Tab-separated table of C-alpha atoms and ligand atoms in Angstrom:
chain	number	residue	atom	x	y	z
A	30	UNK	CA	23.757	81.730	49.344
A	31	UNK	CA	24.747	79.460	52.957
A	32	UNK	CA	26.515	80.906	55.067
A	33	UNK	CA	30.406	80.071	54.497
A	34	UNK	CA	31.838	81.472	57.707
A	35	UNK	CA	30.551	81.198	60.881
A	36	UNK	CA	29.538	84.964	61.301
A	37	UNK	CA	30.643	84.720	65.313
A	38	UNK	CA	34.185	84.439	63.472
A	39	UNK	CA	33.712	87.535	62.175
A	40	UNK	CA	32.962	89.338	65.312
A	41	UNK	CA	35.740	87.758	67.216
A	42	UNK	CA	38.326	88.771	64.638
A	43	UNK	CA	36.946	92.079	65.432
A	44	UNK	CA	37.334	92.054	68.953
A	45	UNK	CA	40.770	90.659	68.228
A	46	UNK	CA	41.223	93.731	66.076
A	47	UNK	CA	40.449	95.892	68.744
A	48	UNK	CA	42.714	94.200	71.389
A	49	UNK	CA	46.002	93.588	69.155
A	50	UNK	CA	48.900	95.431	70.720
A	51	UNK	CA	50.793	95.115	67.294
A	52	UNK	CA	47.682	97.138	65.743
A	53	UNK	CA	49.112	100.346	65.419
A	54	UNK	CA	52.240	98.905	63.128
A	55	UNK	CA	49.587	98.601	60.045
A	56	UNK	CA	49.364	102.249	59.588
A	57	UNK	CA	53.441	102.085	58.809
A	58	UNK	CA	52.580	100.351	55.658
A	59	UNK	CA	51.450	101.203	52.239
A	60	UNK	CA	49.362	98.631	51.302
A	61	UNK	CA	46.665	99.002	48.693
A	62	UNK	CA	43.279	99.479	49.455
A	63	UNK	CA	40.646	96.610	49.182
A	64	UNK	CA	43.488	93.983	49.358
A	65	UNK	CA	44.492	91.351	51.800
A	66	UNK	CA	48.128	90.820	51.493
A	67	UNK	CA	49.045	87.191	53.000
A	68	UNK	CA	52.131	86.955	51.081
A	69	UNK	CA	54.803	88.461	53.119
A	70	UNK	CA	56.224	85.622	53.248
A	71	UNK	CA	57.643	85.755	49.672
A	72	UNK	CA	57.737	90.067	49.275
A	73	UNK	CA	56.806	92.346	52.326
A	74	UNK	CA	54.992	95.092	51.594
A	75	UNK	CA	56.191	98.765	51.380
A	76	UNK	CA	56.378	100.689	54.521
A	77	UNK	CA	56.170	104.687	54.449
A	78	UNK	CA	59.902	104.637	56.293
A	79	UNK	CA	61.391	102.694	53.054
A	80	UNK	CA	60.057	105.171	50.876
A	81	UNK	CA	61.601	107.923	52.311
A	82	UNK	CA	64.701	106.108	53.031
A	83	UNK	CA	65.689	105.334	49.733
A	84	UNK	CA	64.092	108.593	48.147
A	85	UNK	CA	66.374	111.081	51.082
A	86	UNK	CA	69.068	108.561	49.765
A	87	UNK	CA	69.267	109.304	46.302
A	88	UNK	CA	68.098	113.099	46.772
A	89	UNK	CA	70.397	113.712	49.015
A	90	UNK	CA	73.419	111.555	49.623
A	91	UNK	CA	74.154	110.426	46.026
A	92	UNK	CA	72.348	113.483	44.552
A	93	UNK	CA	74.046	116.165	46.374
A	94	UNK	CA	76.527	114.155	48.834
A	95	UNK	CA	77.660	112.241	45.985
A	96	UNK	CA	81.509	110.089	46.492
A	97	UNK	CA	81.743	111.963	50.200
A	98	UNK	CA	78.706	110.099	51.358
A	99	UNK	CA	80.570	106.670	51.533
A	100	UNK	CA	81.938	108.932	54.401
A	101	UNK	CA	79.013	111.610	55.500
A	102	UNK	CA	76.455	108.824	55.275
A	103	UNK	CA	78.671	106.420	56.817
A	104	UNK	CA	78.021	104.364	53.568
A	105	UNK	CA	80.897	102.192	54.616
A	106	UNK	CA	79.252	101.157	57.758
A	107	UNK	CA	75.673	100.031	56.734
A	108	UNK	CA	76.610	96.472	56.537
A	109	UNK	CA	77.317	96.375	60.107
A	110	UNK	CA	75.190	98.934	61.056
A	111	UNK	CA	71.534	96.797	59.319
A	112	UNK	CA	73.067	93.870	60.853
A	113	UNK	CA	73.162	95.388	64.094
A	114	UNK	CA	69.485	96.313	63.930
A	115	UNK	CA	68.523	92.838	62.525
A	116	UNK	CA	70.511	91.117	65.440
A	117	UNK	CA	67.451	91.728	68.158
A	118	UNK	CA	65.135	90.131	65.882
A	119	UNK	CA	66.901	87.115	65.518
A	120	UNK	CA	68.226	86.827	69.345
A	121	UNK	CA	71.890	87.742	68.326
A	122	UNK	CA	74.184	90.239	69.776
A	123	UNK	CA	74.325	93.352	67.631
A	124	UNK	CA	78.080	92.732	66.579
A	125	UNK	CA	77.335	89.550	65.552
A	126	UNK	CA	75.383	89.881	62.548
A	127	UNK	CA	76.101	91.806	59.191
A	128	UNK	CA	73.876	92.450	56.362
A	129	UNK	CA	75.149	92.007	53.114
A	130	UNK	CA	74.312	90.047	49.415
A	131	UNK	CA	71.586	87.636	48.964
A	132	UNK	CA	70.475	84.754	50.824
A	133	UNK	CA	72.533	82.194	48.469
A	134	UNK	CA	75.959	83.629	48.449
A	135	UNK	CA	75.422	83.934	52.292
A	136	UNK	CA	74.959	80.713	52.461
A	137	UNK	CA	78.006	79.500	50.243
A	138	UNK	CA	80.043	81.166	52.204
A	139	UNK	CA	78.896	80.428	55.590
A	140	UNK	CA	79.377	77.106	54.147
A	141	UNK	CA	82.664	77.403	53.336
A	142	UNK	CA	83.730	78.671	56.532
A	143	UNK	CA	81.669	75.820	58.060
A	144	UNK	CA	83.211	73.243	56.510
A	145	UNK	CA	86.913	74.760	57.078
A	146	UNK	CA	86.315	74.485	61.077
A	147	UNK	CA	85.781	71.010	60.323
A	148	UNK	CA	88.901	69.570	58.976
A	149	UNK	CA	88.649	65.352	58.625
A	150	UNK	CA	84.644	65.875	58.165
A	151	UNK	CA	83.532	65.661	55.224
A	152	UNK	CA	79.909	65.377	55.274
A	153	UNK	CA	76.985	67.938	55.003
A	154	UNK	CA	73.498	66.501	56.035
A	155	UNK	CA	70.528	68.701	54.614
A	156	UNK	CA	66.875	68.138	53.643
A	157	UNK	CA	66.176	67.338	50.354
A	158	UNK	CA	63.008	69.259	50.350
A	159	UNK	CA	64.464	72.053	51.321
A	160	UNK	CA	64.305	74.982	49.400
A	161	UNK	CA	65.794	74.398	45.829
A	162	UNK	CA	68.199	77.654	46.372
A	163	UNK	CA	69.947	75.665	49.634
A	164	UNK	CA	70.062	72.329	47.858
A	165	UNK	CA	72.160	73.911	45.034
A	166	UNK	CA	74.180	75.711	47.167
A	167	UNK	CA	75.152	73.409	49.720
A	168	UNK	CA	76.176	70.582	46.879
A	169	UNK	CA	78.541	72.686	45.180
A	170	UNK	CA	79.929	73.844	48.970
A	171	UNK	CA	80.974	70.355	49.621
A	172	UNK	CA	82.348	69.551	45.760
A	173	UNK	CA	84.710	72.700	46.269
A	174	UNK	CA	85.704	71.886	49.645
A	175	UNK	CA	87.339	68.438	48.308
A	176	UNK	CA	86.929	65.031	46.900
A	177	UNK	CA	85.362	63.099	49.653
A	178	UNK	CA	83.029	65.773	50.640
A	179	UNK	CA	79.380	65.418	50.060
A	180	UNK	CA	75.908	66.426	50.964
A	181	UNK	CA	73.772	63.567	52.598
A	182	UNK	CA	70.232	64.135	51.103
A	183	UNK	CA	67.448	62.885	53.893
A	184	UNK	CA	64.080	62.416	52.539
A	185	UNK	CA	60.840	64.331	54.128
A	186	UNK	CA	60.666	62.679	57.582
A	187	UNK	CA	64.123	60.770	58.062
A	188	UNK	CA	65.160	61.413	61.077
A	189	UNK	CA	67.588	64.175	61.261
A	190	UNK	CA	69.422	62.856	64.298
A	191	UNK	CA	70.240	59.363	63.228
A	192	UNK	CA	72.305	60.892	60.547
A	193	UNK	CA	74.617	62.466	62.908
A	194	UNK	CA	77.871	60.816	63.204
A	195	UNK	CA	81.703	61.690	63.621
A	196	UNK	CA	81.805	62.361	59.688
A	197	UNK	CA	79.138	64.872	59.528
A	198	UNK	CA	80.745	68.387	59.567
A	199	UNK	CA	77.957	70.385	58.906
A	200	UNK	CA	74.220	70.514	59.654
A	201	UNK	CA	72.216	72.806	57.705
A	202	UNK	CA	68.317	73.630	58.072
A	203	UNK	CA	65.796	75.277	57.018
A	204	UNK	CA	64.141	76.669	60.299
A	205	UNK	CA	60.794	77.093	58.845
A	206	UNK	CA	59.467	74.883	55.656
A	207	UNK	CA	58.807	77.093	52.516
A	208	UNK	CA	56.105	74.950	51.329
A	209	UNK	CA	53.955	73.979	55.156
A	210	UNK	CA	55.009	76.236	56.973
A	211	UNK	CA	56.414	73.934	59.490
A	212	UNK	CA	59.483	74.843	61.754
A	213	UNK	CA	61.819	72.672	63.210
A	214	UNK	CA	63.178	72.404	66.484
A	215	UNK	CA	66.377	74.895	66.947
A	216	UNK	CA	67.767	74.120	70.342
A	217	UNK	CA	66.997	70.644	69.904
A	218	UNK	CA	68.275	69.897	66.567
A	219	UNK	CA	71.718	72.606	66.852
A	220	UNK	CA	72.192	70.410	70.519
A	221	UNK	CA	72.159	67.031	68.367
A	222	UNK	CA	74.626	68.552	65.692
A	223	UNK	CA	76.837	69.617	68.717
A	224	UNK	CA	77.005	66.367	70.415
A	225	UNK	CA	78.142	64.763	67.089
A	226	UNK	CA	80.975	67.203	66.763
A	227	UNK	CA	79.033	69.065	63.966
A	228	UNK	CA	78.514	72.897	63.487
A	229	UNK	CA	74.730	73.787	62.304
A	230	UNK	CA	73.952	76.215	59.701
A	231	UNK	CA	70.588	77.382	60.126
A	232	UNK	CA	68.642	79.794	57.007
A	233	UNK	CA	66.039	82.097	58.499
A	234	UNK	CA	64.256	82.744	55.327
A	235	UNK	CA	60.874	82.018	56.941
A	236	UNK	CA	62.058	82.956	60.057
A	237	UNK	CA	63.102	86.497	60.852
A	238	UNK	CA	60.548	89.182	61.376
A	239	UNK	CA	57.813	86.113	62.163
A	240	UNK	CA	59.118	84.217	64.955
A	241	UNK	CA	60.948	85.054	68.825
A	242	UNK	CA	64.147	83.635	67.604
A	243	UNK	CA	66.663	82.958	70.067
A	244	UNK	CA	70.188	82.169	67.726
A	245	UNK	CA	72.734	82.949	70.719
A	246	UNK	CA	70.345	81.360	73.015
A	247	UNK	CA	69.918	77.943	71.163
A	248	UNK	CA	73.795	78.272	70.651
A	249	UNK	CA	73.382	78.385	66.810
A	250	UNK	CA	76.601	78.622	65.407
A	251	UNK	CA	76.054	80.160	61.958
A	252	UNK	CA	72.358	81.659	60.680
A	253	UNK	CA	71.590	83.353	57.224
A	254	UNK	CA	68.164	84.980	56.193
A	255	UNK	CA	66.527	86.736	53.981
A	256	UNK	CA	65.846	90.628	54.210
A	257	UNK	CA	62.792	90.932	51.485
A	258	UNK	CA	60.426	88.614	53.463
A	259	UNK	CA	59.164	89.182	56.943
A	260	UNK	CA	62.056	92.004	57.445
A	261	UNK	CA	60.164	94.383	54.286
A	262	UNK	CA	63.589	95.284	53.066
A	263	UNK	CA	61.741	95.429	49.233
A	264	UNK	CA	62.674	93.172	46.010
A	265	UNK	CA	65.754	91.727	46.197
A	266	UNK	CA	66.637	93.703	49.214
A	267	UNK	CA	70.478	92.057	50.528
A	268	UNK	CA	70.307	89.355	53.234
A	269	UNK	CA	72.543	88.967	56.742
A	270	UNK	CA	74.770	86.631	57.906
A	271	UNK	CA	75.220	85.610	61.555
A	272	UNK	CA	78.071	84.160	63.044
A	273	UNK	CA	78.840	82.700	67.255
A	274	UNK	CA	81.157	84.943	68.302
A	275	UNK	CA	83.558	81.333	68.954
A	276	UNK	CA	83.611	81.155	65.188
A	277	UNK	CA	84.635	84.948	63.978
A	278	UNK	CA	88.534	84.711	64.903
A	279	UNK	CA	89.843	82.863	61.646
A	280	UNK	CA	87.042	82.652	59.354
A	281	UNK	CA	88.007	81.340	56.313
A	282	UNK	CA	85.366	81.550	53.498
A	283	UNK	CA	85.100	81.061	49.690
A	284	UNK	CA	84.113	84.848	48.670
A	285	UNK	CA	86.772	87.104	49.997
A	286	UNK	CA	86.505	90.639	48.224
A	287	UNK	CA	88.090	93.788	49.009
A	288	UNK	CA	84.996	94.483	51.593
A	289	UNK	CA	86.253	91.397	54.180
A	290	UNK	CA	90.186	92.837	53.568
A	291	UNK	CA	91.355	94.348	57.298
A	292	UNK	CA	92.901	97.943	55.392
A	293	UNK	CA	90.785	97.671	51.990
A	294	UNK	CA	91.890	101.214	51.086
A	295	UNK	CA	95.212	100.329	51.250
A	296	UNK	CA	94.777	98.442	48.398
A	297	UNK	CA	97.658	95.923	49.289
A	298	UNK	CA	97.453	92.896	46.580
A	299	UNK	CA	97.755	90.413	49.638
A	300	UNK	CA	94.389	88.874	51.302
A	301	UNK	CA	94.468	89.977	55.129
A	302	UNK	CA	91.031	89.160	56.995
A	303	UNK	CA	89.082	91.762	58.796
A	304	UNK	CA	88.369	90.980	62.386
A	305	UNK	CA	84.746	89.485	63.481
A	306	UNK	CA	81.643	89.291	61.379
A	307	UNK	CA	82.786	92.151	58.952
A	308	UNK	CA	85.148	89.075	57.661
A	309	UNK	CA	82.060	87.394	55.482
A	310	UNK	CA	81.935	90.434	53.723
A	311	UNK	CA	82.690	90.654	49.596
A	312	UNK	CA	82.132	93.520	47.942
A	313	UNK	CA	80.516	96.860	47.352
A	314	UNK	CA	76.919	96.571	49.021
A	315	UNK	CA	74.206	97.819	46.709
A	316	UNK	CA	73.749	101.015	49.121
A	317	UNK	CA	69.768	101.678	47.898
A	318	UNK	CA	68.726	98.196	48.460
A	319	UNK	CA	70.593	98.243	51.930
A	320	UNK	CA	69.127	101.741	52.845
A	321	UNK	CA	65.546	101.030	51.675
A	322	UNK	CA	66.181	97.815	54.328
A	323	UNK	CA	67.343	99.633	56.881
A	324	UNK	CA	64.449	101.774	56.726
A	325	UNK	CA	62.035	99.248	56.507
A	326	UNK	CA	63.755	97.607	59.546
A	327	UNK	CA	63.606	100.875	61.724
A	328	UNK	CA	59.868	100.326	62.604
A	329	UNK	CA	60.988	97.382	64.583
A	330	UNK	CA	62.595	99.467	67.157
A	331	UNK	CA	59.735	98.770	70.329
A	332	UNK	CA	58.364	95.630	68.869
A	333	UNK	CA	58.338	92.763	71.080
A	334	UNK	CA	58.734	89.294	68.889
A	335	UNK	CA	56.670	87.770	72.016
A	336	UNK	CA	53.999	89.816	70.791
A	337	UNK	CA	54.938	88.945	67.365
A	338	UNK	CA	54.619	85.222	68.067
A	339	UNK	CA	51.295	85.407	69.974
A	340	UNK	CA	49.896	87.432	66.968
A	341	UNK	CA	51.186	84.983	64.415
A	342	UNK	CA	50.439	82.365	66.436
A	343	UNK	CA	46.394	83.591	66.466
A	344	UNK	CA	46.439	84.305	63.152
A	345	UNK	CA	47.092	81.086	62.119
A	346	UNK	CA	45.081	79.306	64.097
A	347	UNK	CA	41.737	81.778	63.416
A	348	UNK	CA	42.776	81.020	59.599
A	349	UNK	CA	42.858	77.314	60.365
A	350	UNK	CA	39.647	77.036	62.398
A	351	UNK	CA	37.348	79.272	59.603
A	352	UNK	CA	38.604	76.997	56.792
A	353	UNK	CA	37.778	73.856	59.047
A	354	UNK	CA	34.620	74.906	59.530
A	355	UNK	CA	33.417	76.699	56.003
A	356	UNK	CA	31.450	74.578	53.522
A	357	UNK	CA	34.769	74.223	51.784
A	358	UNK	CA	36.715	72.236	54.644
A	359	UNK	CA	36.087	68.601	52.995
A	360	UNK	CA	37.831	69.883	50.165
A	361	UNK	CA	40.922	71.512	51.192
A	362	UNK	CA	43.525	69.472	53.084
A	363	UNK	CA	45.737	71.141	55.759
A	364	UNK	CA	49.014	71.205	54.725
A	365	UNK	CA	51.005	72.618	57.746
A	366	UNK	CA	51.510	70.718	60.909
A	367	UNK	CA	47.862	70.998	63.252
A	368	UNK	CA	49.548	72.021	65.746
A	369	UNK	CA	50.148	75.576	65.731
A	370	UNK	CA	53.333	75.681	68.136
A	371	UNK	CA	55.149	73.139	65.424
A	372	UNK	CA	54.406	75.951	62.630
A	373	UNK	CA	55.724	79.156	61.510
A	374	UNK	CA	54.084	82.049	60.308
A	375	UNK	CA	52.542	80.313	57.493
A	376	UNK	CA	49.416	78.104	57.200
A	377	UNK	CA	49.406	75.848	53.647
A	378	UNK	CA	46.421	73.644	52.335
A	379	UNK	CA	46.392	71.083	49.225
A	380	UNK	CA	44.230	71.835	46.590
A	381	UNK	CA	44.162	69.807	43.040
A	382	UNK	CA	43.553	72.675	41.239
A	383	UNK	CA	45.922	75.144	43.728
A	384	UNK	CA	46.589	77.069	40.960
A	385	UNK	CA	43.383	77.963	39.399
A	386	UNK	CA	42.379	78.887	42.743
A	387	UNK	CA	45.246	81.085	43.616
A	388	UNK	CA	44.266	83.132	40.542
A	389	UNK	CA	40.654	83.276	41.702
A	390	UNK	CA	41.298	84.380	44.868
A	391	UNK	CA	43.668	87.110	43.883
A	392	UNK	CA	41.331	88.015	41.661
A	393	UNK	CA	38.965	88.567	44.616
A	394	UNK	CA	41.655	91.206	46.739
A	395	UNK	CA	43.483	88.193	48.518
A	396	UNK	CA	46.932	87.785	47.852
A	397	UNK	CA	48.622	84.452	48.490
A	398	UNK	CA	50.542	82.131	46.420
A	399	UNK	CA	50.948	78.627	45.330
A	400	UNK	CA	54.068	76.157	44.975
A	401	UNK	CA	53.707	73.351	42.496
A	402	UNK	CA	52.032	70.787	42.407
A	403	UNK	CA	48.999	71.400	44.866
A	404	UNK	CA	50.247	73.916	47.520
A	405	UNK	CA	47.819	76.736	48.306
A	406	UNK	CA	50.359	79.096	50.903
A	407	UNK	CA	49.203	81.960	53.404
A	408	UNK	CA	51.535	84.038	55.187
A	409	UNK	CA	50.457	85.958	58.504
A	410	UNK	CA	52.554	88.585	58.683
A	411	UNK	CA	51.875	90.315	62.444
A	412	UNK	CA	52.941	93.524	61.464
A	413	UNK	CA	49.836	94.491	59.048
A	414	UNK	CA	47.966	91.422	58.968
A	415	UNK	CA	44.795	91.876	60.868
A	416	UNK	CA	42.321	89.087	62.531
A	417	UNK	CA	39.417	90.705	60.145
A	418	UNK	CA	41.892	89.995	56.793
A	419	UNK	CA	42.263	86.051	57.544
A	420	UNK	CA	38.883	85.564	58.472
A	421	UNK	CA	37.832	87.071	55.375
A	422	UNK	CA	40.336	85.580	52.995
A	423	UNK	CA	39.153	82.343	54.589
A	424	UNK	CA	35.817	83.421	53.207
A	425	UNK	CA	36.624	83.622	49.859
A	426	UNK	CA	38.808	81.157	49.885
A	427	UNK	CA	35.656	78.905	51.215
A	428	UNK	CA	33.662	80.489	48.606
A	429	UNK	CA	35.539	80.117	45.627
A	430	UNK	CA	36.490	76.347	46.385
A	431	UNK	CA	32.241	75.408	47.013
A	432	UNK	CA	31.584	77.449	43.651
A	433	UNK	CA	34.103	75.982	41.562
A	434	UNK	CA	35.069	79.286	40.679
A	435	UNK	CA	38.844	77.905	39.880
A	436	UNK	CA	38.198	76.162	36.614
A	437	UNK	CA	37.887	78.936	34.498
A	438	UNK	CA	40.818	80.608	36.373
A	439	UNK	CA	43.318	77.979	35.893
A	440	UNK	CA	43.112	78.809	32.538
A	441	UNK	CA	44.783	82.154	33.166
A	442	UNK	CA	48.570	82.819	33.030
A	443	UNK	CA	49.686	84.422	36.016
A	444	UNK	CA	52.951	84.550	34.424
A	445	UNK	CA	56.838	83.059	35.213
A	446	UNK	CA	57.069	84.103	39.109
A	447	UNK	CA	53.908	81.653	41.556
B	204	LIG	C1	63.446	82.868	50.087
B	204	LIG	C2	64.493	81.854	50.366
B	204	LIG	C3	65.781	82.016	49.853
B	204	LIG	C4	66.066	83.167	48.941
B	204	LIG	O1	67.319	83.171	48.411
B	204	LIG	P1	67.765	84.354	47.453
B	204	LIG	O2	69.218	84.238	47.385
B	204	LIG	O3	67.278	85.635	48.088
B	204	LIG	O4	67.086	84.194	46.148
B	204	LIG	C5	66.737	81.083	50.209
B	204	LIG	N1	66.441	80.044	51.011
B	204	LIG	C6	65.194	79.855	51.503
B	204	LIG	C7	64.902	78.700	52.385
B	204	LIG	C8	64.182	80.751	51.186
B	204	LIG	O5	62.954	80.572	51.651
């Protein structure tokens, strides 16, 4: 059989291997044996620290602690206190971020309170490729806020800032693309909203845990993201919510609950806001989900997201250069920008049979994923992933495309969730 991969790849991965300062975080994982996991991006893997989070949790502090542990557990504080450990990783001051529901009600309510600190505006402008979650979201924000509001809808490649006029009140982005993989310009594009008069919403989905985000930095004025991607917080694990510190004295937003009251245990039947971030809160966290996430979170403590970046930044690019030069490079089409500064963590290709091959491959130990129509996607998460797992999924990959392994696949269901 030729040769697919240059086999000098192979050795440099190696050496990579060998030289990775992040290569020491793989061992806090439980991944399976014999598979490459390049799908981080959608689930993040299991560390050893979740597992014994969430098993000490229900052992002990709902087993034997039981009601007392909203007290001896400090329960009541692990909003703030997972926000406070996500803050670092997304360039935020540790009061300035709070962990709490999923990414979508974050986002309605960020919204909300968005749109509120814009009276007279009445416009939000958003991608309309964006993620089908945010699109959703941010229309019925602006038909609750009032008659005249409305979401402006640019199409792939309209240019963002021409949009930007006294009308817009909101800006809200996807940092990172879910489909390429490419990542937009924060300082750039949250400067443009700000010279309009606009506030910018910005959803690290694709984001946190990947890339050296600066939010307080780039002067962001509200970020969500999610906490069962990069972060490892497991399925469905709750999201966070940052906020400028400018914007936490009189937020207003749409989902007040008994959590965002100032004296909730005075159970008073008037609305009075908590102070700061602890003011986007709703209700009762699901406290295994947010303990299983703060566990997964605490092997972040000494990791720098320079390293993080470099890594991901290598990754990619070794992932890119094997496919480009494997047998199988005249038939799969980068779909991520070339350059790898203008990406995420994420490297896409086009396939016409994406989905057949997806199968294949996972059938083969590599786990990626595919978004419809023709979207092959690979996450590089720096944590776990190592050089040796992208040069070899790039392999297979390679192989399986040359072979025409896919057909057959294609045929299989590989059920509701791609
Ligand atoms: C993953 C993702 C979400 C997830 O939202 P959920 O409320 O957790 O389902 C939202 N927005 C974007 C851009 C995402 O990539």
């Amino acid at each position: 059989m030729a040769a697919r991969i240059d086999a000098d790849l192979f050795s440099r991965a190696k050496a990579a291997d060998a030289a990775d300062p992040l290569g020491g975080y793989r061992a806090a994982f439980d991944l399976p044996v014999d598979t490459i996991y390049l799908d981080g991006n959608s689930l993040g893997p299991l560390t050893h620290a979740a597992r014994d989070g969430v098993s000490a949790t229900v052992d002990t502090e709902w087993g034997r602690g039981l009601v007392g542990s909203w007290n001896t557990a400090d329960w009541i504080g692990l909003a703030y206190r997972v926000g406070a450990m996500i803050a670092p990783l997304i360039g935020a001051a540790p009061e300035d971020v709070i962990c709490c529901d999923s990414t979508s009600v974050n986002l309605y309510k960020v919204l909300g309170a968005a749109l509120a600190k814009r009276p007279g505006r009445h416009r939000i402008v958003a991608e309309r490729d964006n993620f089908p979650t945010d699109l959703y979201i941010a229309d019925q924000a602006a038909r609750r806020a009032g008659p005249a509001h409305h979401v402006q809808w640019l199409a792939p490649g309209q240019m963002i800032e021409a949009a930007l006029d006294e009308d817009v009140a909101v800006l809200m982005l996807t940092h990172v693309d879910y489909r390429t993989g490419a990542m937009h310009d924060m300082a750039g594009l949250t400067r443009a909203a700000h010279a309009a008069g606009a506030l910018v919403v910005w959803d690290l989905a694709h984001s946190a845990g990947a890339i050296d985000l600066d939010v307080a930095g780039c002067n962001v004025d509200f970020a969500i993201g999610c906490g069962y991607k990069y972060l490892n917080g497991g399925p469905g694990a709750p999201a966070f919510i940052y906020a400028a510190p400018v914007h936490q004295a009189d937020i207003e937003q749409p989902l007040t609950g008994w959590f965002a009251h100032a004296a909730p245990f005075d159970f008073s039947p008037g609305f009075e806001s908590r102070a700061g971030i602890g003011a986007f809160l709703t209700g009762t966290p699901g406290i295994l989900g947010m303990r299983c996430l703060e566990a997964a979170l605490s092997i972040w403590r000494d990791v720098e997201l320079s390293d993080i970046r470099d890594k991901s930044l290598a990754l990619g690019a070794l992932f890119v250069e094997a496919v480009a030069t494997s047998d199988a490079a005249p038939m799969l089409a980068l779909a991520s920008p070339r350059e790898p500064s203008r990406r995420g963590s994420q490297v896409s290709f086009h396939h016409p049979a994406a989905h057949g091959v997806m199968q294949a491959l996972i059938a083969d130990g590599v786990i990626g994923d595919m978004r419809a129509p023709d979207i092959l996607r690979f996450g590089f998460a720096p944590l776990y992933t190592r050089y040796i797992d992208v040069v070899r999924a790039a392999d297979r990959l390679a192989a399986i495309v040359v072979d025409g392994r896919f057909e057959s696949a294609a045929a299989a269901d590989g059920g509701a969730v791609t």
